[in-house]
CSV table of C-alpha atoms in Angstrom, one decimal:
chain,number,residue,atom,x,y,z
A,1,MET,CA,17.5,30.2,58.1
A,2,LYS,CA,15.4,33.3,57.3
A,3,LYS,CA,17.7,34.1,54.4
A,4,LYS,CA,17.3,30.6,53.0
A,5,ILE,CA,13.5,30.8,53.1
A,6,VAL,CA,13.6,34.0,51.2
A,7,SER,CA,16.0,32.5,48.6
A,8,VAL,CA,13.7,29.5,48.1
A,9,ALA,CA,10.7,31.8,47.7
A,10,VAL,CA,12.4,34.1,45.2
A,11,ILE,CA,13.7,31.2,43.1
A,12,ALA,CA,10.3,29.5,43.2
A,13,VAL,CA,8.5,32.7,42.0
A,14,ALA,CA,11.0,33.1,39.3
A,15,LEU,CA,10.5,29.5,38.1
A,16,ILE,CA,6.7,29.9,38.0
A,17,ALA,CA,7.1,33.2,36.1
A,18,VAL,CA,9.3,31.5,33.5
A,19,ILE,CA,6.8,28.6,33.1
A,20,LEU,CA,3.8,31.0,32.7
A,21,LEU,CA,5.5,33.4,30.3
A,22,SER,CA,7.7,30.9,28.4
A,23,ASP,CA,5.4,30.7,25.3
A,24,LYS,CA,4.6,34.3,25.1
A,25,PHE,CA,8.0,35.6,26.2
A,26,ILE,CA,10.1,33.7,23.7
A,27,ILE,CA,7.7,33.4,20.7
A,28,ASN,CA,4.5,35.3,19.8
A,29,THR,CA,1.8,32.9,18.7
A,30,THR,CA,-1.6,34.0,17.3
A,31,GLU,CA,-4.5,31.7,16.6
A,32,ASN,CA,-7.4,32.8,14.3
A,33,SER,CA,-10.4,31.2,12.6
A,34,PHE,CA,-12.6,32.6,9.9
A,35,PHE,CA,-14.9,31.7,7.0
A,36,ALA,CA,-13.7,32.1,3.4
A,37,MET,CA,-13.9,30.2,0.1
A,38,ASN,CA,-17.2,28.7,1.4
A,39,THR,CA,-15.4,26.8,4.1
A,40,VAL,CA,-13.9,27.2,7.6
A,41,CYS,CA,-10.3,28.4,7.8
A,42,SER,CA,-7.9,28.5,10.7
A,43,SER,CA,-4.4,29.7,11.4
A,44,LYS,CA,-1.8,29.3,14.1
A,45,ILE,CA,1.2,31.5,13.5
A,46,SER,CA,4.3,31.9,15.6
A,47,GLY,CA,6.9,34.5,15.0
A,48,LYS,CA,7.5,38.2,14.8
A,49,GLU,CA,4.3,40.3,14.7
A,50,SER,CA,2.2,37.1,14.5
A,51,ASP,CA,-1.0,39.0,15.2
A,52,LEU,CA,-0.4,41.3,12.2
A,53,VAL,CA,0.6,38.4,9.9
A,54,SER,CA,-2.5,36.5,11.0
A,55,GLU,CA,-4.7,39.5,10.0
A,56,GLU,CA,-2.9,39.9,6.7
A,57,ILE,CA,-3.4,36.2,5.9
A,58,GLN,CA,-7.1,36.3,6.5
A,59,ALA,CA,-7.4,39.4,4.3
A,60,ALA,CA,-5.3,37.8,1.6
A,61,VAL,CA,-7.5,34.6,1.5
A,62,GLU,CA,-10.7,36.7,1.5
A,63,LYS,CA,-9.3,38.9,-1.4
A,64,LEU,CA,-8.2,35.8,-3.4
A,65,ASP,CA,-11.7,34.4,-3.0
A,66,THR,CA,-13.6,37.6,-3.8
A,67,ASP,CA,-11.4,39.1,-6.5
A,68,VAL,CA,-10.1,36.0,-8.3
A,69,LEU,CA,-11.7,32.6,-7.6
A,70,SER,CA,-15.2,33.0,-6.5
A,71,ARG,CA,-18.0,32.3,-9.1
A,72,LYS,CA,-20.5,33.7,-6.7
A,73,ASN,CA,-19.0,37.1,-7.2
A,74,GLU,CA,-19.8,38.5,-10.6
A,75,SER,CA,-16.8,40.8,-10.6
A,76,SER,CA,-14.2,38.2,-9.9
A,77,SER,CA,-11.6,37.3,-12.5
A,78,VAL,CA,-13.1,33.8,-13.0
A,79,SER,CA,-16.6,35.1,-13.5
A,80,ARG,CA,-15.4,37.7,-16.0
A,81,LEU,CA,-13.5,35.0,-18.0
A,82,ASN,CA,-16.5,32.7,-17.9
A,83,ARG,CA,-18.9,35.4,-19.1
A,84,ASN,CA,-16.6,36.4,-22.0
A,85,MET,CA,-15.3,33.0,-23.0
A,86,GLY,CA,-11.8,34.1,-21.9
A,87,GLY,CA,-9.9,37.3,-21.7
A,88,GLU,CA,-6.8,38.9,-20.3
A,89,ILE,CA,-5.0,37.3,-17.4
A,90,ASP,CA,-2.2,38.3,-15.1
A,91,GLU,CA,0.9,36.3,-14.0
A,92,LYS,CA,-0.9,34.5,-11.2
A,93,LEU,CA,-3.9,33.4,-13.3
A,94,PHE,CA,-1.5,32.2,-16.0
A,95,GLU,CA,0.3,30.1,-13.4
A,96,TYR,CA,-3.0,28.6,-12.1
A,97,PHE,CA,-4.3,27.8,-15.6
A,98,SER,CA,-1.0,26.3,-16.8
A,99,LEU,CA,-0.5,24.1,-13.7
A,100,LEU,CA,-4.1,22.8,-13.8
A,101,LEU,CA,-4.1,22.2,-17.5
A,102,ASP,CA,-1.1,20.0,-17.0
A,103,VAL,CA,-3.0,18.0,-14.4
A,104,CYS,CA,-5.9,17.7,-16.8
A,105,LYS,CA,-3.7,16.4,-19.5
A,106,LYS,CA,-1.6,13.9,-17.4
A,107,SER,CA,-4.8,12.6,-15.7
A,108,GLY,CA,-6.2,11.7,-19.1
A,109,GLY,CA,-9.1,14.1,-18.5
A,110,LYS,CA,-10.1,12.6,-15.1
A,111,PHE,CA,-9.3,16.0,-13.6
A,112,ASP,CA,-11.1,18.8,-15.3
A,113,PHE,CA,-11.7,22.3,-13.9
A,114,THR,CA,-14.3,23.3,-16.5
A,115,LEU,CA,-17.2,21.4,-15.0
A,116,GLY,CA,-18.8,24.4,-13.3
A,117,ALA,CA,-22.1,24.2,-15.2
A,118,VAL,CA,-22.3,20.5,-14.5
A,119,SER,CA,-21.7,20.8,-10.7
A,120,ASP,CA,-24.3,23.6,-10.5
A,121,LEU,CA,-26.9,21.1,-11.7
A,122,TRP,CA,-26.1,18.8,-8.7
A,123,ASP,CA,-26.3,21.6,-6.1
A,124,PHE,CA,-24.6,19.6,-3.3
A,125,GLY,CA,-25.3,21.3,0.0
A,126,GLY,CA,-28.4,22.9,-1.4
A,127,LYS,CA,-31.5,21.2,-2.6
A,128,ALA,CA,-29.4,18.2,-3.5
A,129,ASP,CA,-31.4,16.2,-6.1
A,130,LEU,CA,-30.6,14.2,-9.2
A,131,PRO,CA,-30.3,16.6,-12.1
A,132,ASP,CA,-32.3,16.2,-15.3
A,133,GLU,CA,-30.4,13.9,-17.6
A,134,ALA,CA,-30.9,16.0,-20.7
A,135,LYS,CA,-29.7,19.1,-18.9
A,136,LEU,CA,-26.7,17.2,-17.6
A,137,LYS,CA,-25.7,16.0,-21.0
A,138,GLU,CA,-26.1,19.5,-22.4
A,139,ALA,CA,-23.9,21.0,-19.6
A,140,LEU,CA,-21.3,18.3,-20.1
A,141,SER,CA,-21.0,19.1,-23.7
A,142,HIS,CA,-19.9,22.6,-22.7
A,143,SER,CA,-17.0,21.3,-20.7
A,144,GLY,CA,-13.5,20.1,-21.5
A,145,SER,CA,-10.1,21.7,-20.6
A,146,GLU,CA,-8.8,20.7,-24.1
A,147,LYS,CA,-10.9,23.6,-25.4
A,148,ILE,CA,-8.8,26.2,-23.5
A,149,THR,CA,-6.0,28.1,-25.3
A,150,LEU,CA,-3.6,29.7,-23.0
A,151,THR,CA,-0.9,32.4,-23.5
A,152,GLU,CA,1.0,34.3,-20.9
A,153,LYS,CA,-1.3,37.3,-21.2
A,154,SER,CA,-4.7,35.7,-22.2
A,155,VAL,CA,-6.9,32.7,-22.1
A,156,ALA,CA,-9.5,31.7,-24.8
A,157,TYR,CA,-12.3,29.3,-24.4
A,158,GLY,CA,-13.3,27.4,-27.5
A,159,ASP,CA,-16.8,26.9,-26.1
A,160,SER,CA,-19.0,28.4,-23.4
A,161,LEU,CA,-17.0,26.7,-20.6
A,162,THR,CA,-17.6,27.3,-16.9
A,163,VAL,CA,-14.2,27.3,-15.3
A,164,ASP,CA,-14.4,26.4,-11.6
A,165,PHE,CA,-11.3,26.5,-9.4
A,166,GLY,CA,-13.2,24.8,-6.6
A,167,ALA,CA,-11.1,21.6,-6.9
A,168,ALA,CA,-7.8,23.5,-6.5
A,169,GLY,CA,-8.8,26.8,-4.8
A,170,LYS,CA,-7.8,25.8,-1.3
A,171,GLY,CA,-4.4,24.7,-2.5
A,172,ILE,CA,-4.0,27.9,-4.4
A,173,ALA,CA,-4.7,29.8,-1.1
A,174,LEU,CA,-2.1,27.7,0.7
A,175,ASP,CA,0.6,28.7,-1.8
A,176,GLU,CA,-0.3,32.4,-1.5
A,177,ILE,CA,-0.2,32.1,2.3
A,178,LYS,CA,3.2,30.4,2.1
A,179,ASN,CA,4.6,33.2,0.0
A,180,HIS,CA,3.3,35.7,2.6
A,181,LEU,CA,4.9,33.8,5.6
A,182,GLU,CA,8.2,33.7,3.8
A,183,LYS,CA,8.2,37.4,3.3
A,184,ASN,CA,7.7,37.9,7.1
A,185,GLU,CA,9.9,36.5,9.8
A,186,THR,CA,7.4,33.7,10.6
A,187,LYS,CA,9.0,30.9,12.6
A,188,GLU,CA,6.2,28.4,12.3
A,189,ALA,CA,2.6,28.1,11.1
A,190,VAL,CA,-0.2,25.7,10.7
A,191,ILE,CA,-2.9,26.8,8.3
A,192,SER,CA,-6.1,25.0,7.4
A,193,ILE,CA,-8.3,26.1,4.5
A,194,GLY,CA,-11.2,23.8,4.7
A,195,GLY,CA,-9.0,20.8,5.7
A,196,SER,CA,-6.2,21.6,3.2
A,197,ILE,CA,-3.3,22.1,5.4
A,198,LEU,CA,-0.1,24.1,5.1
A,199,LEU,CA,2.7,23.1,7.6
A,200,TYR,CA,5.4,25.8,7.7
A,201,GLY,CA,8.6,25.8,9.7
A,202,GLU,CA,11.5,23.7,10.8
A,203,LYS,CA,9.8,21.1,12.9
A,204,ASP,CA,8.3,17.7,12.8
A,205,PHE,CA,4.6,18.1,12.3
A,206,THR,CA,1.7,15.6,13.0
A,207,VAL,CA,-1.3,15.6,10.7
A,208,GLY,CA,-4.4,13.4,11.4
A,209,ILE,CA,-6.2,11.9,8.4
A,210,ARG,CA,-9.9,12.4,9.0
A,211,ASN,CA,-12.0,9.4,10.0
A,212,PRO,CA,-14.5,9.1,7.0
A,213,GLU,CA,-17.2,8.0,9.5
A,214,GLY,CA,-16.4,10.5,12.2
A,215,ASN,CA,-16.6,14.2,12.9
A,216,ALA,CA,-14.2,16.8,11.3
A,217,GLY,CA,-11.7,16.6,14.1
A,218,SER,CA,-11.5,12.8,14.5
A,219,TYR,CA,-8.8,10.8,12.7
A,220,ILE,CA,-7.8,7.2,11.8
A,221,ALA,CA,-4.1,7.7,11.2
A,222,ILE,CA,-1.3,10.3,11.9
A,223,LEU,CA,1.3,11.4,9.4
A,224,ASN,CA,4.6,12.6,10.7
A,225,VAL,CA,5.9,15.1,8.2
A,226,ASP,CA,8.2,18.1,7.7
A,227,GLY,CA,6.9,21.4,6.3
A,228,CYS,CA,4.6,20.7,3.3
A,229,CYS,CA,1.0,20.9,2.1
A,230,VAL,CA,-1.5,18.2,2.7
A,231,SER,CA,-4.9,18.0,1.0
A,232,THR,CA,-7.7,15.4,1.2
A,233,SER,CA,-10.6,14.6,-1.0
A,234,GLY,CA,-13.4,12.6,0.6
A,235,GLY,CA,-16.9,11.9,-0.4
A,236,TYR,CA,-18.1,12.6,3.2
A,237,GLU,CA,-17.5,16.4,2.8
A,238,ARG,CA,-20.6,17.0,0.7
A,239,PHE,CA,-23.1,14.4,-0.3
A,240,PHE,CA,-26.7,13.5,-0.3
A,241,GLU,CA,-28.7,10.3,-0.2
A,242,LYS,CA,-31.6,9.5,-2.4
A,243,ASP,CA,-33.5,6.2,-2.8
A,244,GLY,CA,-30.9,4.3,-0.8
A,245,LYS,CA,-28.0,5.6,-2.9
A,246,THR,CA,-25.3,8.0,-1.8
A,247,TYR,CA,-24.2,10.7,-4.3
A,248,TYR,CA,-20.8,12.3,-3.5
A,249,HIS,CA,-19.8,15.8,-4.6
A,250,ILE,CA,-16.7,14.8,-6.6
A,251,LEU,CA,-17.7,14.3,-10.2
A,252,ASP,CA,-16.3,12.2,-12.9
A,253,PRO,CA,-15.6,14.6,-15.8
A,254,GLU,CA,-16.4,11.9,-18.4
A,255,THR,CA,-19.9,11.2,-17.1
A,256,GLY,CA,-20.9,14.2,-15.1
A,257,TYR,CA,-22.0,11.9,-12.3
A,258,PRO,CA,-20.3,11.3,-8.9
A,259,ALA,CA,-17.1,9.3,-9.2
A,260,GLN,CA,-17.3,5.7,-8.1
A,261,SER,CA,-13.7,4.5,-8.0
A,262,GLY,CA,-14.0,2.6,-4.7
A,263,VAL,CA,-12.0,5.4,-2.9
A,264,VAL,CA,-13.5,6.8,0.3
A,265,SER,CA,-10.8,9.4,0.8
A,266,VAL,CA,-7.4,10.2,-0.6
A,267,THR,CA,-4.7,12.4,1.0
A,268,VAL,CA,-1.9,14.0,-1.1
A,269,VAL,CA,1.3,15.3,0.5
A,270,SER,CA,3.2,17.8,-1.7
A,271,GLU,CA,5.4,20.9,-1.4
A,272,SER,CA,2.9,22.6,-3.6
A,273,GLY,CA,-0.6,23.6,-2.4
A,274,ILE,CA,-2.2,23.7,-5.8
A,275,PHE,CA,-0.9,20.2,-6.7
A,276,SER,CA,-1.9,18.7,-3.3
A,277,ASP,CA,-5.5,19.9,-3.8
A,278,ALA,CA,-5.9,19.3,-7.5
A,279,LEU,CA,-4.3,15.8,-7.3
A,280,SER,CA,-6.4,14.8,-4.4
A,281,THR,CA,-9.5,15.4,-6.6
A,282,ALA,CA,-7.8,13.6,-9.6
A,283,CYS,CA,-6.8,10.7,-7.4
A,284,PHE,CA,-10.4,10.3,-6.0
A,285,VAL,CA,-11.7,10.0,-9.6
A,286,LEU,CA,-8.9,7.8,-10.9
A,287,GLY,CA,-8.8,5.3,-8.1
A,288,ILE,CA,-5.9,3.8,-6.2
A,289,GLU,CA,-3.5,2.5,-8.8
A,290,GLU,CA,-3.8,5.2,-11.4
A,291,GLY,CA,-4.1,7.9,-8.9
A,292,ALA,CA,-1.0,6.9,-7.0
A,293,ALA,CA,0.9,6.7,-10.3
A,294,LEU,CA,-0.2,10.2,-11.3
A,295,ALA,CA,0.8,11.7,-7.9
A,296,LYS,CA,4.2,10.0,-8.2
A,297,GLU,CA,4.7,11.8,-11.5
A,298,TYR,CA,4.4,15.0,-9.6
A,299,GLY,CA,6.7,13.9,-6.8
A,300,CYS,CA,3.8,13.7,-4.4
A,301,GLU,CA,2.9,11.1,-1.8
A,302,THR,CA,-0.5,9.6,-1.2
A,303,VAL,CA,-2.7,7.7,1.3
A,304,PHE,CA,-5.8,6.2,-0.1
A,305,VAL,CA,-8.6,4.8,2.1
A,306,ASP,CA,-10.9,2.3,0.4
A,307,GLU,CA,-14.4,1.0,1.2
A,308,ASN,CA,-12.9,-1.9,3.1
A,309,LYS,CA,-11.1,0.4,5.5
A,310,LYS,CA,-7.8,-0.4,4.0
A,311,LEU,CA,-5.0,2.2,3.7
A,312,TYR,CA,-2.8,2.3,0.6
A,313,VAL,CA,0.3,4.3,1.4
A,314,SER,CA,3.0,5.5,-1.1
A,315,ASP,CA,6.6,4.6,-0.4
A,316,GLY,CA,7.6,8.0,0.9
A,317,LEU,CA,5.0,7.8,3.7
A,318,LYS,CA,5.3,4.2,4.7
A,319,GLU,CA,7.7,5.0,7.6
A,320,LYS,CA,5.8,8.2,8.5
A,321,ILE,CA,2.3,6.9,9.1
A,322,GLU,CA,0.8,5.5,12.3
A,323,ILE,CA,-2.7,4.1,12.2
A,324,THR,CA,-4.6,5.1,15.3
A,325,ASP,CA,-8.0,3.5,14.7
A,326,ASN,CA,-8.2,-0.2,15.1
A,327,GLY,CA,-11.0,-0.5,12.5
A,328,TYR,CA,-8.5,0.5,9.8
A,329,SER,CA,-5.4,-1.3,8.6
A,330,LEU,CA,-2.7,-1.2,5.9
A,331,ALA,CA,-3.5,-2.9,2.7
A,332,GLU,CA,-1.0,-5.5,1.5
A,333,GLN,CA,0.9,-3.7,-1.3
B,1,MET,CA,43.2,24.2,49.7
B,2,ASN,CA,39.7,24.6,51.2
B,3,ILE,CA,37.0,22.5,49.7
B,4,LYS,CA,33.5,23.6,50.6
B,5,LEU,CA,31.4,20.5,51.0
B,6,ILE,CA,27.7,20.6,50.2
B,7,LYS,CA,25.8,21.4,53.4
B,8,LYS,CA,22.6,19.7,54.4
B,9,GLY,CA,20.8,23.0,54.1
B,10,ASP,CA,21.8,23.3,50.4
B,11,ILE,CA,20.3,19.9,49.7
B,12,LEU,CA,17.1,20.9,51.4
B,13,LEU,CA,17.0,24.2,49.4
B,14,VAL,CA,17.3,22.4,46.1
B,15,ALA,CA,14.7,19.8,47.1
B,16,ALA,CA,12.2,22.5,48.2
B,17,ILE,CA,12.5,24.2,44.8
B,18,ALA,CA,12.0,21.0,43.0
B,19,VAL,CA,8.9,20.1,45.0
B,20,ILE,CA,7.4,23.6,44.4
B,21,ALA,CA,8.1,23.4,40.7
B,22,GLY,CA,6.8,19.9,40.5
B,23,ILE,CA,3.5,20.8,42.2
B,24,PHE,CA,3.1,23.7,39.8
B,25,PHE,CA,3.7,21.6,36.7
B,26,LEU,CA,1.2,19.0,38.0
B,27,TRP,CA,-1.4,21.7,38.7
B,28,GLN,CA,-1.0,23.1,35.1
B,29,SER,CA,-1.3,19.7,33.5
B,30,LEU,CA,-4.4,18.8,35.5
B,31,ASN,CA,-6.0,22.1,34.4
B,32,ASN,CA,-5.1,21.3,30.7
B,33,GLU,CA,-6.9,18.0,31.0
B,34,SER,CA,-10.4,19.6,31.5
B,35,LEU,CA,-12.5,19.4,28.3
B,36,THR,CA,-14.0,22.6,27.0
B,37,ALA,CA,-16.3,23.0,24.0
B,38,VAL,CA,-16.1,26.2,22.1
B,39,VAL,CA,-18.9,27.5,19.9
B,40,THR,CA,-18.0,30.1,17.3
B,41,VAL,CA,-20.1,31.9,14.7
B,42,ASP,CA,-18.1,33.4,11.8
B,43,GLY,CA,-14.9,33.0,13.8
B,44,GLU,CA,-16.2,34.8,17.0
B,45,VAL,CA,-16.6,32.8,20.2
B,46,VAL,CA,-20.2,32.9,21.3
B,47,GLN,CA,-20.2,30.3,24.1
B,48,THR,CA,-18.0,27.9,25.9
B,49,VAL,CA,-19.1,24.8,27.7
B,50,ASN,CA,-17.3,22.9,30.4
B,51,LEU,CA,-17.8,19.3,29.3
B,52,SER,CA,-15.7,17.9,32.1
B,53,ALA,CA,-18.1,19.4,34.6
B,54,LYS,CA,-21.0,18.0,32.5
B,55,GLU,CA,-22.4,21.5,32.1
B,56,GLU,CA,-25.8,21.5,30.5
B,57,LYS,CA,-26.6,24.1,28.0
B,58,ILE,CA,-28.9,24.8,25.0
B,59,ILE,CA,-27.4,27.3,22.6
B,60,ILE,CA,-29.3,28.9,19.8
B,61,PRO,CA,-26.9,31.5,18.3
B,62,ASP,CA,-28.2,34.3,16.1
B,63,THR,CA,-27.6,32.8,12.7
B,64,GLN,CA,-29.4,32.2,9.4
B,65,PRO,CA,-30.2,29.4,9.0
B,66,LYS,CA,-30.9,28.6,12.6
B,67,VAL,CA,-29.1,25.9,14.5
B,68,LYS,CA,-29.7,24.5,18.0
B,69,ILE,CA,-26.7,23.1,20.0
B,70,VAL,CA,-27.2,20.9,23.0
B,71,ALA,CA,-24.6,20.1,25.6
B,72,GLU,CA,-25.3,17.4,28.2
B,73,ASN,CA,-23.6,14.5,30.0
B,74,GLY,CA,-20.1,15.7,28.9
B,75,LYS,CA,-21.0,15.8,25.2
B,76,ILE,CA,-22.1,18.5,22.8
B,77,ARG,CA,-23.8,18.3,19.4
B,78,PHE,CA,-25.7,20.1,16.7
B,79,ASP,CA,-29.2,18.9,17.8
B,80,TYR,CA,-31.1,20.6,15.0
B,81,ALA,CA,-30.2,22.8,11.9
B,82,GLU,CA,-32.4,24.5,9.3
B,83,CYS,CA,-29.7,24.1,6.6
B,84,GLU,CA,-30.5,21.8,3.7
B,85,ASP,CA,-28.0,19.0,4.1
B,86,LYS,CA,-27.7,18.9,7.9
B,87,LEU,CA,-24.2,17.4,7.7
B,88,CYS,CA,-23.5,19.2,11.0
B,89,VAL,CA,-26.3,17.2,12.8
B,90,SER,CA,-25.0,14.0,11.3
B,91,CYS,CA,-21.6,14.5,13.1
B,92,GLY,CA,-23.3,13.4,16.2
B,93,ASN,CA,-21.9,13.9,19.7
B,94,LEU,CA,-18.5,15.5,20.2
B,95,GLU,CA,-16.7,14.5,23.4
B,96,LYS,CA,-13.0,14.1,22.9
B,97,LYS,CA,-10.5,16.9,22.5
B,98,GLY,CA,-10.2,18.0,18.9
B,99,ASP,CA,-13.7,16.7,18.0
B,100,THR,CA,-15.2,19.3,15.6
B,101,ALA,CA,-18.5,19.8,13.8
B,102,VAL,CA,-19.2,22.6,11.3
B,103,CYS,CA,-22.5,24.1,9.9
B,104,LEU,CA,-21.2,25.9,6.8
B,105,PRO,CA,-24.4,27.8,5.9
B,106,SER,CA,-24.7,29.3,9.4
B,107,LYS,CA,-20.9,29.6,9.8
B,108,THR,CA,-21.2,27.9,13.1
B,109,VAL,CA,-18.4,25.7,14.5
B,110,ILE,CA,-18.3,23.5,17.6
B,111,THR,CA,-14.8,22.4,18.7
B,112,VAL,CA,-13.7,20.5,21.8
B,113,ALA,CA,-10.5,22.5,22.6
B,114,GLY,CA,-7.1,20.8,22.4
B,115,SER,CA,-5.6,18.3,20.1
B,116,ASP,CA,-2.9,15.6,20.0
B,117,VAL,CA,-2.0,16.6,16.4
B,118,ASP,CA,-1.0,19.8,14.7
B,119,ALA,CA,-3.9,19.6,12.2
B,120,VAL,CA,-6.5,17.2,10.8
B,121,THR,CA,-6.8,17.0,7.0
B,122,TYR,CA,-10.3,16.4,5.6
């Protein structure tokens, strides 16, 4: 009898130890959160040396922001190019410019990453006031991606443009992170750069689509997807109200004013981070029909939410979406 | 050929192990149900609040611009912020797991720990 009690105790302790240690014992997982690119970033990485990979990813995003993309840093590549109306570029910048110029062209100019001077006048998140109309017109006249001439080694602006990678920067960061994860033996990762998500690994992931009327962690629907990038553009991220009207931070490149396409938010699912991010902005400006068509040209899937709380879902996601908020429903398509 | 039959004692042994393991799983999952709010500044945890226990706290982290966070009645919120747009304050009360509010200028984040999804895109 005594022997049996001892056996039970040993096996029970062993079971408890296995339960407690299972996650850590089998796979290392490291979680991290930090601020970069003027937004909140988070990572959850599972795999060999996950703590080291996590640190390297944070450093890589901070470096991308400071050295390349940030207009707040005078010595960044984009600041240098803007100051000198162009200049020499490396392989990475050539890639960013050529991919984004393609989106500008295919969107008929409804996506344009040369609106920096215009968006500065709006100052969303700062004083947030209507800009002077004359100044807005002047700034708008010095925009236009068609004025960019690109070669593999250089870019030339045909005007005093202000290139701003803000509409695609988070997606660019996701692609850089993905490259980094591939070089290491990372088993699985979930990365968020200001709500642009990289899902990495061989598993079924679940992604919530933010509730436009709720806080940053609340969602109205869940997407069930494989490894991919998911980006969302929504007016709720940055806006101000004045005299009873709401001004969202996503500008229509034609007018220089906030886009008013009837879209409250649009989510783009893509293998590419830069396309998921840039196309989410383009789709917000274009509206549901034209936006969905543009995304389809790039092999991307979309979910639009309109002002009537209807969801428009592209074919590739129809079987993969579950609406979790009763106030929202699928539009008849 | 001798066939050993399962003895009564063996059945008791297996049952005892199953009960102990079951109790432990239940204890773990009950612990995971308790709601905890985590306040971070620039990625570092500055405070945690037990929302399930309706812990009451006023948190004013050392930030510029200043923010005031209030936890009461199982909820937590940015009660006041010196930032220009006050989007953080407009998030209102956070009370369910995964609920999150961010004040970008002060790099302050409130999150109710846990989530039913891998990520939320916004």
